[in-house]
PDB file of C-alpha atoms in Angstrom:
ATOM      1  CA  LEU A   1    -136.995   2.330-139.290  1.00 57.00           C
ATOM      2  CA  GLY A   2    -138.194   0.147-142.146  1.00 66.00           C
ATOM      3  CA  LEU A   3    -136.355   2.240-144.760  1.00 64.00           C
ATOM      4  CA  CYS A   4    -133.154   2.035-142.729  1.00 67.00           C
ATOM      5  CA  LEU A   5    -133.455  -1.753-142.429  1.00 73.00           C
ATOM      6  CA  LEU A   6    -134.224  -2.047-146.148  1.00 72.00           C
ATOM      7  CA  GLY A   7    -131.085  -0.014-146.910  1.00 67.00           C
ATOM      8  CA  VAL A   8    -128.900  -2.148-144.644  1.00 71.00           C
ATOM      9  CA  THR A   9    -130.317  -5.374-146.057  1.00 73.00           C
ATOM     10  CA  ALA A  10    -129.983  -4.341-149.704  1.00 67.00           C
ATOM     11  CA  ALA A  11    -126.500  -2.855-149.257  1.00 66.00           C
ATOM     12  CA  THR A  12    -125.307  -6.032-147.560  1.00 70.00           C
ATOM     13  CA  ALA A  13    -127.137  -8.812-149.402  1.00 75.00           C
ATOM     14  CA  CYS A  14    -127.063  -7.320-152.913  1.00 78.00           C
ATOM     15  CA  GLU A  15    -123.573  -5.811-152.788  1.00 81.00           C
ATOM     16  CA  VAL A  16    -121.408  -6.438-155.856  1.00 87.00           C
ATOM     17  CA  GLU A  17    -117.627  -6.359-155.446  1.00 91.00           C
ATOM     18  CA  ARG A  18    -114.950  -6.675-158.124  1.00 93.00           C
ATOM     19  CA  ILE A  19    -111.180  -6.603-157.632  1.00 94.00           C
ATOM     20  CA  GLU A  20    -108.910  -6.464-160.675  1.00 95.00           C
ATOM     21  CA  VAL A  21    -105.518  -5.165-161.728  1.00 95.00           C
ATOM     22  CA  LEU A  22    -105.923  -2.426-164.340  1.00 95.00           C
ATOM     23  CA  ARG A  23    -103.650  -0.474-166.638  1.00 94.00           C
ATOM     24  CA  GLN A  24    -104.502   2.884-168.120  1.00 93.00           C
ATOM     25  CA  GLY A  25    -107.382   2.503-170.599  1.00 93.00           C
ATOM     26  CA  GLU A  26    -108.625  -0.806-169.163  1.00 95.00           C
ATOM     27  CA  ALA A  27    -112.048  -1.234-167.577  1.00 94.00           C
ATOM     28  CA  ILE A  28    -113.792  -3.196-164.857  1.00 94.00           C
ATOM     29  CA  GLU A  29    -117.521  -4.031-165.011  1.00 93.00           C
ATOM     30  CA  VAL A  30    -119.623  -3.555-161.861  1.00 92.00           C
ATOM     31  CA  ALA A  31    -123.428  -3.689-161.692  1.00 88.00           C
ATOM     32  CA  GLY A  32    -123.951  -2.686-165.318  1.00 89.00           C
ATOM     33  CA  LYS A  33    -121.440   0.130-165.144  1.00 91.00           C
ATOM     34  CA  SER A  34    -118.028   0.216-166.766  1.00 93.00           C
ATOM     35  CA  LEU A  35    -115.265   1.811-164.697  1.00 94.00           C
ATOM     36  CA  VAL A  36    -112.416   2.896-167.015  1.00 95.00           C
ATOM     37  CA  LEU A  37    -109.000   3.834-165.613  1.00 95.00           C
ATOM     38  CA  THR A  38    -108.207   7.010-167.558  1.00 94.00           C
ATOM     39  CA  GLU A  39    -105.181   8.448-165.774  1.00 92.00           C
ATOM     40  CA  THR A  40    -102.684   7.755-163.002  1.00 92.00           C
ATOM     41  CA  GLY A  41    -100.109  10.002-161.437  1.00 90.00           C
ATOM     42  CA  ALA A  42     -98.336  11.199-158.333  1.00 90.00           C
ATOM     43  CA  ARG A  43     -98.879  14.306-156.219  1.00 90.00           C
ATOM     44  CA  THR A  44     -96.947  15.678-153.311  1.00 90.00           C
ATOM     45  CA  GLY A  45     -98.784  17.081-150.315  1.00 86.00           C
ATOM     46  CA  PRO A  46     -97.403  18.948-147.313  1.00 89.00           C
ATOM     47  CA  ASN A  47     -96.461  15.727-145.481  1.00 88.00           C
ATOM     48  CA  TYR A  48     -97.411  12.896-147.838  1.00 90.00           C
ATOM     49  CA  GLN A  49     -96.923  11.359-151.261  1.00 90.00           C
ATOM     50  CA  ASP A  50    -100.145  10.698-153.139  1.00 90.00           C
ATOM     51  CA  PHE A  51    -100.718   8.175-155.938  1.00 92.00           C
ATOM     52  CA  VAL A  52    -103.891   9.225-157.778  1.00 93.00           C
ATOM     53  CA  ALA A  53    -106.035   7.265-160.205  1.00 94.00           C
ATOM     54  CA  ARG A  54    -108.824   8.884-162.193  1.00 95.00           C
ATOM     55  CA  PHE A  55    -111.709   6.891-163.587  1.00 95.00           C
ATOM     56  CA  GLU A  56    -114.550   7.464-166.004  1.00 95.00           C
ATOM     57  CA  ILE A  57    -117.874   5.726-165.375  1.00 94.00           C
ATOM     58  CA  ARG A  58    -119.862   4.563-168.402  1.00 93.00           C
ATOM     59  CA  GLN A  59    -123.229   2.914-168.684  1.00 90.00           C
ATOM     60  CA  ALA A  60    -124.476   1.450-171.987  1.00 88.00           C
ATOM     61  CA  GLY A  61    -121.508   3.106-173.710  1.00 85.00           C
ATOM     62  CA  LEU A  62    -122.370   6.606-172.470  1.00 88.00           C
ATOM     63  CA  VAL A  63    -120.239   8.540-169.982  1.00 90.00           C
ATOM     64  CA  VAL A  64    -122.317   9.074-166.824  1.00 88.00           C
ATOM     65  CA  ARG A  65    -119.484  10.410-164.609  1.00 86.00           C
ATOM     66  CA  PRO A  66    -116.496  11.934-166.421  1.00 87.00           C
ATOM     67  CA  VAL A  67    -114.157  11.997-163.403  1.00 90.00           C
ATOM     68  CA  LEU A  68    -114.007   9.842-160.289  1.00 91.00           C
ATOM     69  CA  GLU A  69    -110.784  10.114-158.318  1.00 93.00           C
ATOM     70  CA  SER A  70    -109.315   7.653-155.860  1.00 93.00           C
ATOM     71  CA  SER A  71    -105.896   7.842-154.215  1.00 92.00           C
ATOM     72  CA  LYS A  72    -103.424   6.130-151.957  1.00 92.00           C
ATOM     73  CA  ARG A  73    -101.420   8.330-149.569  1.00 91.00           C
ATOM     74  CA  VAL A  74     -98.154   7.537-147.856  1.00 90.00           C
ATOM     75  CA  PHE A  75     -97.256   9.711-144.877  1.00 91.00           C
ATOM     76  CA  GLU A  76     -93.459   9.630-144.797  1.00 84.00           C
ATOM     77  CA  VAL A  77     -92.851  10.625-141.164  1.00 85.00           C
ATOM     78  CA  ARG A  78     -95.189   8.057-139.616  1.00 84.00           C
ATOM     79  CA  GLN A  79     -94.708   5.442-142.371  1.00 84.00           C
ATOM     80  CA  MET A  80     -98.492   5.137-142.612  1.00 91.00           C
ATOM     81  CA  THR A  81    -100.584   4.484-145.737  1.00 90.00           C
ATOM     82  CA  THR A  82    -104.212   5.516-146.191  1.00 90.00           C
ATOM     83  CA  THR A  83    -106.661   5.139-149.048  1.00 90.00           C
ATOM     84  CA  GLU A  84    -108.988   7.885-150.227  1.00 90.00           C
ATOM     85  CA  ALA A  85    -111.912   6.105-151.877  1.00 91.00           C
ATOM     86  CA  GLY A  86    -113.731   7.534-154.858  1.00 93.00           C
ATOM     87  CA  LEU A  87    -117.503   7.701-154.431  1.00 92.00           C
ATOM     88  CA  ALA A  88    -120.235   8.104-157.048  1.00 91.00           C
ATOM     89  CA  THR A  89    -123.931   8.291-156.222  1.00 88.00           C
ATOM     90  CA  PHE A  90    -126.604   6.937-158.563  1.00 87.00           C
ATOM     91  CA  GLY A  91    -130.072   7.553-157.129  1.00 83.00           C
ATOM     92  CA  LEU A  92    -130.169   5.732-153.795  1.00 82.00           C
ATOM     93  CA  SER A  93    -127.128   3.565-154.608  1.00 85.00           C
ATOM     94  CA  GLN A  94    -123.390   4.221-154.510  1.00 88.00           C
ATOM     95  CA  LEU A  95    -120.237   2.976-156.208  1.00 93.00           C
ATOM     96  CA  TYR A  96    -117.055   2.953-154.099  1.00 93.00           C
ATOM     97  CA  VAL A  97    -113.647   2.701-155.756  1.00 95.00           C
ATOM     98  CA  SER A  98    -110.418   2.190-153.817  1.00 94.00           C
ATOM     99  CA  LEU A  99    -106.847   1.448-154.805  1.00 94.00           C
ATOM    100  CA  GLY A 100    -104.778  -1.504-153.703  1.00 91.00           C
ATOM    101  CA  GLU A 101    -101.246  -2.451-154.667  1.00 89.00           C
ATOM    102  CA  ILE A 102     -99.468  -0.149-157.117  1.00 86.00           C
ATOM    103  CA  ASN A 103     -97.152  -2.133-159.394  1.00 88.00           C
ATOM    104  CA  THR A 104     -93.886  -1.034-161.003  1.00 86.00           C
ATOM    105  CA  ASP A 105     -95.295  -1.589-164.514  1.00 88.00           C
ATOM    106  CA  GLY A 106     -97.909   1.148-163.937  1.00 84.00           C
ATOM    107  CA  SER A 107    -100.804  -1.194-163.209  1.00 91.00           C
ATOM    108  CA  VAL A 108    -102.875  -0.806-160.074  1.00 94.00           C
ATOM    109  CA  ALA A 109    -105.179  -3.123-158.136  1.00 94.00           C
ATOM    110  CA  VAL A 110    -108.674  -1.637-158.085  1.00 95.00           C
ATOM    111  CA  ARG A 111    -111.510  -2.602-155.764  1.00 95.00           C
ATOM    112  CA  ALA A 112    -114.962  -1.487-156.918  1.00 95.00           C
ATOM    113  CA  VAL A 113    -118.008  -2.046-154.706  1.00 93.00           C
ATOM    114  CA  TRP A 114    -121.630  -1.376-155.721  1.00 90.00           C
ATOM    115  CA  LYS A 115    -123.957  -0.803-152.758  1.00 87.00           C
ATOM    116  CA  PRO A 116    -127.620  -0.685-153.854  1.00 84.00           C
ATOM    117  CA  LEU A 117    -130.080   1.422-151.834  1.00 81.00           C
ATOM    118  CA  VAL A 118    -127.375   2.338-149.306  1.00 81.00           C
ATOM    119  CA  LEU A 119    -128.677   5.911-148.929  1.00 77.00           C
ATOM    120  CA  LEU A 120    -131.864   4.549-147.355  1.00 77.00           C
ATOM    121  CA  ILE A 121    -129.723   3.965-144.267  1.00 79.00           C
ATOM    122  CA  TRP A 122    -129.624   7.761-143.870  1.00 77.00           C
ATOM    123  CA  ILE A 123    -132.997   8.718-145.331  1.00 75.00           C
ATOM    124  CA  GLY A 124    -134.907   6.382-142.975  1.00 74.00           C
ATOM    125  CA  PRO A 125    -133.695   8.023-139.733  1.00 77.00           C
ATOM    126  CA  VAL A 126    -134.094  11.531-141.220  1.00 78.00           C
ATOM    127  CA  LEU A 127    -137.695  10.669-142.068  1.00 76.00           C
ATOM    128  CA  MET A 128    -138.217   9.309-138.517  1.00 76.00           C
ATOM    129  CA  VAL A 129    -136.895  12.545-136.981  1.00 77.00           C
ATOM    130  CA  PHE A 130    -139.061  14.631-139.297  1.00 75.00           C
ATOM    131  CA  MET A 131    -142.172  12.651-138.378  1.00 73.00           C
ATOM    132  CA  ALA A 132    -141.280  12.855-134.661  1.00 74.00           C
ATOM    133  CA  VAL A 133    -141.070  16.646-134.923  1.00 73.00           C
ATOM    134  CA  LEU A 134    -144.473  16.713-136.587  1.00 68.00           C
ATOM    135  CA  ALA A 135    -145.889  14.389-133.931  1.00 69.00           C
ATOM    136  CA  GLY A 136    -144.475  16.563-131.135  1.00 68.00           C
ATOM    137  CA  HIS A 137    -146.698  19.497-132.037  1.00 62.00           C
ATOM    138  CA  LYS A 138    -149.961  19.792-130.114  1.00 59.00           C
ATOM    139  CA  VAL A 139    -152.259  19.277-133.085  1.00 55.00           C
ATOM    140  CA  PRO A 140    -154.941  16.740-133.812  1.00 58.00           C
ATOM    141  CA  PRO A 141    -153.536  13.477-135.230  1.00 57.00           C
ATOM    142  CA  PHE A 142    -152.725  13.468-138.950  1.00 57.00           C
ATOM    143  CA  ARG A 143    -153.562  17.157-139.351  1.00 61.00           C
ATOM    144  CA  HIS A 144    -150.194  17.807-141.028  1.00 61.00           C
ATOM    145  CA  LEU A 145    -149.803  14.432-142.694  1.00 62.00           C
ATOM    146  CA  HIS A 146    -150.472  15.972-146.111  1.00 63.00           C
ATOM    147  CA  LEU A 147    -147.469  18.268-145.539  1.00 64.00           C
ATOM    148  CA  ALA A 148    -145.243  15.293-144.732  1.00 64.00           C
ATOM    149  CA  ILE A 149    -146.406  13.469-147.853  1.00 66.00           C
ATOM    150  CA  VAL A 150    -145.318  16.454-149.964  1.00 66.00           C
ATOM    151  CA  ILE A 151    -142.246  17.695-148.056  1.00 68.00           C
ATOM    152  CA  VAL A 152    -140.447  14.392-147.415  1.00 67.00           C
ATOM    153  CA  PRO A 153    -140.191  13.318-151.092  1.00 68.00           C
ATOM    154  CA  LEU A 154    -139.106  16.856-152.046  1.00 67.00           C
ATOM    155  CA  LEU A 155    -136.460  16.793-149.324  1.00 67.00           C
ATOM    156  CA  ALA A 156    -135.258  13.369-150.492  1.00 66.00           C
ATOM    157  CA  ILE A 157    -135.022  14.560-154.116  1.00 64.00           C
ATOM    158  CA  PHE A 158    -133.090  17.662-153.039  1.00 64.00           C
ATOM    159  CA  LEU A 159    -130.654  15.594-150.978  1.00 60.00           C
ATOM    160  CA  LEU A 160    -130.083  13.089-153.785  1.00 59.00           C
ATOM    161  CA  HIS A 161    -129.376  15.791-156.364  1.00 57.00           C
ATOM    162  CA  SER A 162    -127.113  17.707-153.974  1.00 56.00           C
ATOM    163  CA  TRP A 163    -125.207  14.652-152.689  1.00 50.00           C
ATOM    164  CA  ASP A 164    -122.307  14.874-155.173  1.00 50.00           C
ATOM    165  CA  ARG A 165    -121.575  18.455-154.118  1.00 47.00           C
ATOM    166  CA  TRP A 166    -121.285  17.417-150.456  1.00 44.00           C
ATOM    167  CA  ALA A 167    -119.404  14.127-150.922  1.00 43.00           C
TER     168      ALA A 167
END
């Protein structure tokens, strides 16, 4: 429960948000990372029009994520607009990128939000369930604690490295 509360507190209190209008090639700085708008374009789906923006994330001049895609969809029949946010995970923290107003000159309003330690919100309850399963076995107290000390960090590392494939 403590990890979950730490994640909620950090993600809320230490959140960094930047909103700027960018043109292709321009950048926005968020939490030590530079988010560069590399490409914009339109796509047509089965029942929607999609405006797509691709970004490159740099840190200290080095590219850390070559492609992050965010889009804005307009469903013609229902006259409804939705935003597909781009998401990049860095350790236990995440960077969210969403699009706002798309201007006629090719510029686009970009909202970038850095949420530190936000993944603790999920890791805390997973750890609680894991420990509850261990506690539910009819064994003397702390008999399998050494397994939890080894397995839980390995599970957390696996989840963090696999997160981009699932997101």
